[in-house]
Amino acid sequence: MNELSYQMDSCFLLRQGKHDFAPALFEPVNNGVAGCFEYLLSFDLVKDMQAGRLQLVYRDRFISGKPYTLNLHAQ
């Protein structure tokens, strides 16, 4: 049996300045497209996260190897 997460949990992180936080919960969600998943992420909030701008980072390990960053506190 194949592992359903395909080791994607290490592709996501929450970044605040120089600090990186791994997800506390990672769940692939079948979206109805064959071979394609969306992901539900949850992070444990800590004091460092509340002090500045947060970024959600996805680093593709399987196709391009590129990181993609989403600024969560952009105005």
PDB file of N, CA and C in Angstrom:
ATOM      1  N   MET A   1       0.841  -1.188   0.000  1.00  0.00           N
ATOM      2  CA  MET A   1       0.000   0.000   0.000  1.00  0.00           C
ATOM      3  C   MET A   1       0.878   1.241   0.000  1.00  0.00           C
ATOM      4  N   ASN A   2       0.529   2.218  -0.821  1.00  0.00           N
ATOM      5  CA  ASN A   2       1.275   3.471  -0.878  1.00  0.00           C
ATOM      6  C   ASN A   2       0.922   4.353   0.303  1.00  0.00           C
ATOM      7  N   GLU A   3       1.883   5.116   0.752  1.00  0.00           N
ATOM      8  CA  GLU A   3       1.632   6.067   1.831  1.00  0.00           C
ATOM      9  C   GLU A   3       0.827   7.229   1.257  1.00  0.00           C
ATOM     10  N   LEU A   4      -0.314   7.543   1.845  1.00  0.00           N
ATOM     11  CA  LEU A   4      -1.208   8.548   1.281  1.00  0.00           C
ATOM     12  C   LEU A   4      -0.657   9.961   1.328  1.00  0.00           C
ATOM     13  N   SER A   5       0.194  10.270   2.299  1.00  0.00           N
ATOM     14  CA  SER A   5       0.709  11.639   2.397  1.00  0.00           C
ATOM     15  C   SER A   5       1.852  11.896   1.427  1.00  0.00           C
ATOM     16  N   TYR A   6       2.446  10.864   0.872  1.00  0.00           N
ATOM     17  CA  TYR A   6       3.573  10.990  -0.047  1.00  0.00           C
ATOM     18  C   TYR A   6       4.673  11.883   0.515  1.00  0.00           C
ATOM     19  N   GLN A   7       4.827  11.882   1.835  1.00  0.00           N
ATOM     20  CA  GLN A   7       5.854  12.652   2.540  1.00  0.00           C
ATOM     21  C   GLN A   7       5.743  14.149   2.271  1.00  0.00           C
ATOM     22  N   MET A   8       4.528  14.650   2.073  1.00  0.00           N
ATOM     23  CA  MET A   8       4.313  16.059   1.781  1.00  0.00           C
ATOM     24  C   MET A   8       4.352  16.918   3.034  1.00  0.00           C
ATOM     25  N   ASP A   9       4.249  16.309   4.218  1.00  0.00           N
ATOM     26  CA  ASP A   9       4.209  17.098   5.443  1.00  0.00           C
ATOM     27  C   ASP A   9       5.452  17.955   5.625  1.00  0.00           C
ATOM     28  N   SER A  10       6.596  17.523   5.115  1.00  0.00           N
ATOM     29  CA  SER A  10       7.817  18.314   5.261  1.00  0.00           C
ATOM     30  C   SER A  10       7.938  19.386   4.183  1.00  0.00           C
ATOM     31  N   CYS A  11       6.981  19.504   3.279  1.00  0.00           N
ATOM     32  CA  CYS A  11       7.010  20.523   2.228  1.00  0.00           C
ATOM     33  C   CYS A  11       6.413  21.850   2.690  1.00  0.00           C
ATOM     34  N   PHE A  12       5.675  21.838   3.788  1.00  0.00           N
ATOM     35  CA  PHE A  12       4.994  23.036   4.274  1.00  0.00           C
ATOM     36  C   PHE A  12       5.624  23.518   5.576  1.00  0.00           C
ATOM     37  N   LEU A  13       5.720  24.834   5.739  1.00  0.00           N
ATOM     38  CA  LEU A  13       6.156  25.403   7.010  1.00  0.00           C
ATOM     39  C   LEU A  13       5.619  26.812   7.132  1.00  0.00           C
ATOM     40  N   LEU A  14       5.569  27.285   8.348  1.00  0.00           N
ATOM     41  CA  LEU A  14       5.171  28.650   8.644  1.00  0.00           C
ATOM     42  C   LEU A  14       6.434  29.374   9.073  1.00  0.00           C
ATOM     43  N   ARG A  15       6.727  30.512   8.442  1.00  0.00           N
ATOM     44  CA  ARG A  15       7.963  31.249   8.707  1.00  0.00           C
ATOM     45  C   ARG A  15       7.640  32.603   9.311  1.00  0.00           C
ATOM     46  N   GLN A  16       8.346  32.910  10.389  1.00  0.00           N
ATOM     47  CA  GLN A  16       8.257  34.234  11.011  1.00  0.00           C
ATOM     48  C   GLN A  16       9.684  34.693  11.204  1.00  0.00           C
ATOM     49  N   GLY A  17      10.109  35.635  10.368  1.00  0.00           N
ATOM     50  CA  GLY A  17      11.505  36.079  10.413  1.00  0.00           C
ATOM     51  C   GLY A  17      12.438  34.935  10.087  1.00  0.00           C
ATOM     52  N   LYS A  18      13.330  34.617  11.032  1.00  0.00           N
ATOM     53  CA  LYS A  18      14.287  33.530  10.843  1.00  0.00           C
ATOM     54  C   LYS A  18      13.801  32.215  11.441  1.00  0.00           C
ATOM     55  N   HIS A  19      12.603  32.222  12.010  1.00  0.00           N
ATOM     56  CA  HIS A  19      12.064  31.021  12.660  1.00  0.00           C
ATOM     57  C   HIS A  19      11.111  30.284  11.723  1.00  0.00           C
ATOM     58  N   ASP A  20      11.291  28.981  11.633  1.00  0.00           N
ATOM     59  CA  ASP A  20      10.402  28.130  10.850  1.00  0.00           C
ATOM     60  C   ASP A  20       9.651  27.201  11.785  1.00  0.00           C
ATOM     61  N   PHE A  21       8.350  27.033  11.526  1.00  0.00           N
ATOM     62  CA  PHE A  21       7.503  26.184  12.355  1.00  0.00           C
ATOM     63  C   PHE A  21       6.855  25.115  11.484  1.00  0.00           C
ATOM     64  N   ALA A  22       6.994  23.879  11.897  1.00  0.00           N
ATOM     65  CA  ALA A  22       6.390  22.758  11.178  1.00  0.00           C
ATOM     66  C   ALA A  22       4.913  22.659  11.543  1.00  0.00           C
ATOM     67  N   PRO A  23       4.090  22.116  10.650  1.00  0.00           N
ATOM     68  CA  PRO A  23       2.666  21.956  10.974  1.00  0.00           C
ATOM     69  C   PRO A  23       2.466  20.966  12.115  1.00  0.00           C
ATOM     70  N   ALA A  24       1.509  21.263  12.982  1.00  0.00           N
ATOM     71  CA  ALA A  24       1.136  20.333  14.049  1.00  0.00           C
ATOM     72  C   ALA A  24       0.184  19.279  13.503  1.00  0.00           C
ATOM     73  N   LEU A  25      -0.593  19.653  12.482  1.00  0.00           N
ATOM     74  CA  LEU A  25      -1.528  18.744  11.842  1.00  0.00           C
ATOM     75  C   LEU A  25      -1.392  18.913  10.341  1.00  0.00           C
ATOM     76  N   PHE A  26      -1.330  17.801   9.650  1.00  0.00           N
ATOM     77  CA  PHE A  26      -1.219  17.807   8.198  1.00  0.00           C
ATOM     78  C   PHE A  26      -2.146  16.725   7.670  1.00  0.00           C
ATOM     79  N   GLU A  27      -3.098  17.102   6.826  1.00  0.00           N
ATOM     80  CA  GLU A  27      -4.068  16.124   6.327  1.00  0.00           C
ATOM     81  C   GLU A  27      -4.307  16.335   4.837  1.00  0.00           C
ATOM     82  N   PRO A  28      -3.970  15.339   3.992  1.00  0.00           N
ATOM     83  CA  PRO A  28      -4.327  15.462   2.579  1.00  0.00           C
ATOM     84  C   PRO A  28      -5.835  15.308   2.420  1.00  0.00           C
ATOM     85  N   VAL A  29      -6.418  16.126   1.559  1.00  0.00           N
ATOM     86  CA  VAL A  29      -7.860  16.106   1.335  1.00  0.00           C
ATOM     87  C   VAL A  29      -8.089  15.806  -0.148  1.00  0.00           C
ATOM     88  N   ASN A  30      -8.777  14.717  -0.433  1.00  0.00           N
ATOM     89  CA  ASN A  30      -9.074  14.362  -1.812  1.00  0.00           C
ATOM     90  C   ASN A  30     -10.041  15.378  -2.391  1.00  0.00           C
ATOM     91  N   ASN A  31      -9.663  16.001  -3.499  1.00  0.00           N
ATOM     92  CA  ASN A  31     -10.501  17.036  -4.103  1.00  0.00           C
ATOM     93  C   ASN A  31     -11.289  16.534  -5.307  1.00  0.00           C
ATOM     94  N   GLY A  32     -11.256  15.232  -5.578  1.00  0.00           N
ATOM     95  CA  GLY A  32     -12.006  14.656  -6.686  1.00  0.00           C
ATOM     96  C   GLY A  32     -11.251  14.602  -7.992  1.00  0.00           C
ATOM     97  N   VAL A  33     -10.049  15.169  -8.046  1.00  0.00           N
ATOM     98  CA  VAL A  33      -9.221  15.107  -9.238  1.00  0.00           C
ATOM     99  C   VAL A  33      -8.217  13.976  -9.045  1.00  0.00           C
ATOM    100  N   ALA A  34      -8.186  13.035  -9.967  1.00  0.00           N
ATOM    101  CA  ALA A  34      -7.319  11.864  -9.834  1.00  0.00           C
ATOM    102  C   ALA A  34      -5.856  12.263  -9.634  1.00  0.00           C
ATOM    103  N   GLY A  35      -5.227  11.701  -8.596  1.00  0.00           N
ATOM    104  CA  GLY A  35      -3.816  11.954  -8.324  1.00  0.00           C
ATOM    105  C   GLY A  35      -3.518  13.334  -7.786  1.00  0.00           C
ATOM    106  N   CYS A  36      -4.515  14.049  -7.341  1.00  0.00           N
ATOM    107  CA  CYS A  36      -4.332  15.420  -6.880  1.00  0.00           C
ATOM    108  C   CYS A  36      -4.996  15.592  -5.512  1.00  0.00           C
ATOM    109  N   PHE A  37      -4.313  16.273  -4.601  1.00  0.00           N
ATOM    110  CA  PHE A  37      -4.843  16.508  -3.268  1.00  0.00           C
ATOM    111  C   PHE A  37      -4.726  17.981  -2.906  1.00  0.00           C
ATOM    112  N   GLU A  38      -5.593  18.422  -2.028  1.00  0.00           N
ATOM    113  CA  GLU A  38      -5.426  19.687  -1.341  1.00  0.00           C
ATOM    114  C   GLU A  38      -5.012  19.312   0.071  1.00  0.00           C
ATOM    115  N   TYR A  39      -4.499  20.252   0.834  1.00  0.00           N
ATOM    116  CA  TYR A  39      -3.969  19.919   2.145  1.00  0.00           C
ATOM    117  C   TYR A  39      -4.543  20.829   3.219  1.00  0.00           C
ATOM    118  N   LEU A  40      -4.903  20.230   4.331  1.00  0.00           N
ATOM    119  CA  LEU A  40      -5.365  20.941   5.508  1.00  0.00           C
ATOM    120  C   LEU A  40      -4.186  21.010   6.468  1.00  0.00           C
ATOM    121  N   LEU A  41      -3.806  22.228   6.854  1.00  0.00           N
ATOM    122  CA  LEU A  41      -2.666  22.439   7.751  1.00  0.00           C
ATOM    123  C   LEU A  41      -3.130  23.142   9.003  1.00  0.00           C
ATOM    124  N   SER A  42      -2.516  22.785  10.121  1.00  0.00           N
ATOM    125  CA  SER A  42      -2.777  23.471  11.382  1.00  0.00           C
ATOM    126  C   SER A  42      -1.452  23.635  12.105  1.00  0.00           C
ATOM    127  N   PHE A  43      -1.254  24.797  12.700  1.00  0.00           N
ATOM    128  CA  PHE A  43      -0.019  25.101  13.415  1.00  0.00           C
ATOM    129  C   PHE A  43      -0.343  25.446  14.859  1.00  0.00           C
ATOM    130  N   ASP A  44       0.500  25.008  15.786  1.00  0.00           N
ATOM    131  CA  ASP A  44       0.376  25.418  17.175  1.00  0.00           C
ATOM    132  C   ASP A  44       0.892  26.851  17.285  1.00  0.00           C
ATOM    133  N   LEU A  45       0.052  27.760  17.747  1.00  0.00           N
ATOM    134  CA  LEU A  45       0.470  29.149  17.882  1.00  0.00           C
ATOM    135  C   LEU A  45       1.403  29.306  19.079  1.00  0.00           C
ATOM    136  N   VAL A  46       2.488  29.989  18.857  1.00  0.00           N
ATOM    137  CA  VAL A  46       3.433  30.302  19.928  1.00  0.00           C
ATOM    138  C   VAL A  46       3.666  31.810  19.920  1.00  0.00           C
ATOM    139  N   LYS A  47       4.219  32.315  20.983  1.00  0.00           N
ATOM    140  CA  LYS A  47       4.399  33.761  21.136  1.00  0.00           C
ATOM    141  C   LYS A  47       5.197  34.367  19.976  1.00  0.00           C
ATOM    142  N   ASP A  48       6.221  33.662  19.483  1.00  0.00           N
ATOM    143  CA  ASP A  48       7.028  34.189  18.377  1.00  0.00           C
ATOM    144  C   ASP A  48       6.191  34.465  17.135  1.00  0.00           C
ATOM    145  N   MET A  49       5.144  33.686  16.918  1.00  0.00           N
ATOM    146  CA  MET A  49       4.310  33.864  15.729  1.00  0.00           C
ATOM    147  C   MET A  49       3.477  35.137  15.795  1.00  0.00           C
ATOM    148  N   GLN A  50       3.160  35.609  16.971  1.00  0.00           N
ATOM    149  CA  GLN A  50       2.296  36.767  17.125  1.00  0.00           C
ATOM    150  C   GLN A  50       3.064  38.076  17.014  1.00  0.00           C
ATOM    151  N   ALA A  51       4.389  38.014  16.974  1.00  0.00           N
ATOM    152  CA  ALA A  51       5.205  39.216  17.041  1.00  0.00           C
ATOM    153  C   ALA A  51       5.527  39.827  15.684  1.00  0.00           C
ATOM    154  N   GLY A  52       5.219  39.163  14.589  1.00  0.00           N
ATOM    155  CA  GLY A  52       5.612  39.732  13.299  1.00  0.00           C
ATOM    156  C   GLY A  52       4.863  39.130  12.141  1.00  0.00           C
ATOM    157  N   ARG A  53       5.368  39.405  10.963  1.00  0.00           N
ATOM    158  CA  ARG A  53       4.739  38.919   9.741  1.00  0.00           C
ATOM    159  C   ARG A  53       4.968  37.421   9.565  1.00  0.00           C
ATOM    160  N   LEU A  54       3.924  36.752   9.146  1.00  0.00           N
ATOM    161  CA  LEU A  54       3.986  35.313   8.926  1.00  0.00           C
ATOM    162  C   LEU A  54       3.914  35.007   7.439  1.00  0.00           C
ATOM    163  N   GLN A  55       4.627  33.964   7.039  1.00  0.00           N
ATOM    164  CA  GLN A  55       4.585  33.483   5.667  1.00  0.00           C
ATOM    165  C   GLN A  55       4.338  31.981   5.688  1.00  0.00           C
ATOM    166  N   LEU A  56       3.462  31.526   4.812  1.00  0.00           N
ATOM    167  CA  LEU A  56       3.281  30.101   4.598  1.00  0.00           C
ATOM    168  C   LEU A  56       4.165  29.733   3.420  1.00  0.00           C
ATOM    169  N   VAL A  57       5.049  28.773   3.632  1.00  0.00           N
ATOM    170  CA  VAL A  57       6.006  28.389   2.605  1.00  0.00           C
ATOM    171  C   VAL A  57       5.735  26.953   2.181  1.00  0.00           C
ATOM    172  N   TYR A  58       5.649  26.749   0.868  1.00  0.00           N
ATOM    173  CA  TYR A  58       5.551  25.415   0.287  1.00  0.00           C
ATOM    174  C   TYR A  58       6.775  25.217  -0.582  1.00  0.00           C
ATOM    175  N   ARG A  59       7.563  24.200  -0.285  1.00  0.00           N
ATOM    176  CA  ARG A  59       8.744  23.894  -1.093  1.00  0.00           C
ATOM    177  C   ARG A  59       8.457  22.612  -1.852  1.00  0.00           C
ATOM    178  N   ASP A  60       8.329  22.746  -3.168  1.00  0.00           N
ATOM    179  CA  ASP A  60       8.045  21.596  -4.005  1.00  0.00           C
ATOM    180  C   ASP A  60       9.281  20.700  -4.084  1.00  0.00           C
ATOM    181  N   ARG A  61       9.115  19.454  -3.687  1.00  0.00           N
ATOM    182  CA  ARG A  61      10.245  18.520  -3.703  1.00  0.00           C
ATOM    183  C   ARG A  61      10.205  17.566  -4.880  1.00  0.00           C
ATOM    184  N   PHE A  62       9.110  17.548  -5.612  1.00  0.00           N
ATOM    185  CA  PHE A  62       8.938  16.492  -6.602  1.00  0.00           C
ATOM    186  C   PHE A  62       8.940  16.968  -8.049  1.00  0.00           C
ATOM    187  N   ILE A  63       8.549  18.197  -8.318  1.00  0.00           N
ATOM    188  CA  ILE A  63       8.464  18.642  -9.711  1.00  0.00           C
ATOM    189  C   ILE A  63       9.530  19.700 -10.011  1.00  0.00           C
ATOM    190  N   SER A  64       9.384  20.887  -9.438  1.00  0.00           N
ATOM    191  CA  SER A  64      10.294  21.986  -9.780  1.00  0.00           C
ATOM    192  C   SER A  64      11.369  22.244  -8.736  1.00  0.00           C
ATOM    193  N   GLY A  65      11.117  21.843  -7.467  1.00  0.00           N
ATOM    194  CA  GLY A  65      12.069  22.131  -6.401  1.00  0.00           C
ATOM    195  C   GLY A  65      12.013  23.563  -5.912  1.00  0.00           C
ATOM    196  N   LYS A  66      11.087  24.351  -6.455  1.00  0.00           N
ATOM    197  CA  LYS A  66      10.998  25.767  -6.096  1.00  0.00           C
ATOM    198  C   LYS A  66      10.179  25.970  -4.829  1.00  0.00           C
ATOM    199  N   PRO A  67      10.539  26.995  -4.047  1.00  0.00           N
ATOM    200  CA  PRO A  67       9.690  27.370  -2.910  1.00  0.00           C
ATOM    201  C   PRO A  67       8.639  28.397  -3.353  1.00  0.00           C
ATOM    202  N   TYR A  68       7.463  28.306  -2.775  1.00  0.00           N
ATOM    203  CA  TYR A  68       6.384  29.261  -3.017  1.00  0.00           C
ATOM    204  C   TYR A  68       5.987  29.838  -1.669  1.00  0.00           C
ATOM    205  N   THR A  69       5.849  31.167  -1.591  1.00  0.00           N
ATOM    206  CA  THR A  69       5.599  31.849  -0.332  1.00  0.00           C
ATOM    207  C   THR A  69       4.310  32.659  -0.414  1.00  0.00           C
ATOM    208  N   LEU A  70       3.498  32.508   0.617  1.00  0.00           N
ATOM    209  CA  LEU A  70       2.253  33.270   0.738  1.00  0.00           C
ATOM    210  C   LEU A  70       2.383  34.150   1.981  1.00  0.00           C
ATOM    211  N   ASN A  71       2.353  35.469   1.800  1.00  0.00           N
ATOM    212  CA  ASN A  71       2.412  36.406   2.932  1.00  0.00           C
ATOM    213  C   ASN A  71       1.046  36.448   3.593  1.00  0.00           C
ATOM    214  N   LEU A  72       0.984  36.091   4.876  1.00  0.00           N
ATOM    215  CA  LEU A  72      -0.290  35.987   5.569  1.00  0.00           C
ATOM    216  C   LEU A  72      -0.739  37.297   6.202  1.00  0.00           C
ATOM    217  N   HIS A  73       0.146  38.261   6.379  1.00  0.00           N
ATOM    218  CA  HIS A  73      -0.209  39.525   7.009  1.00  0.00           C
ATOM    219  C   HIS A  73      -0.057  40.698   6.041  1.00  0.00           C
ATOM    220  N   ALA A  74      -0.145  40.424   4.747  1.00  0.00           N
ATOM    221  CA  ALA A  74      -0.020  41.510   3.762  1.00  0.00           C
ATOM    222  C   ALA A  74      -1.252  42.413   3.836  1.00  0.00           C
ATOM    223  N   GLN A  75      -1.032  43.696   3.746  1.00  0.00           N
ATOM    224  CA  GLN A  75      -2.125  44.673   3.795  1.00  0.00           C
ATOM    225  C   GLN A  75      -2.587  44.992   2.397  1.00  0.00           C
TER     226      GLN A  75
END
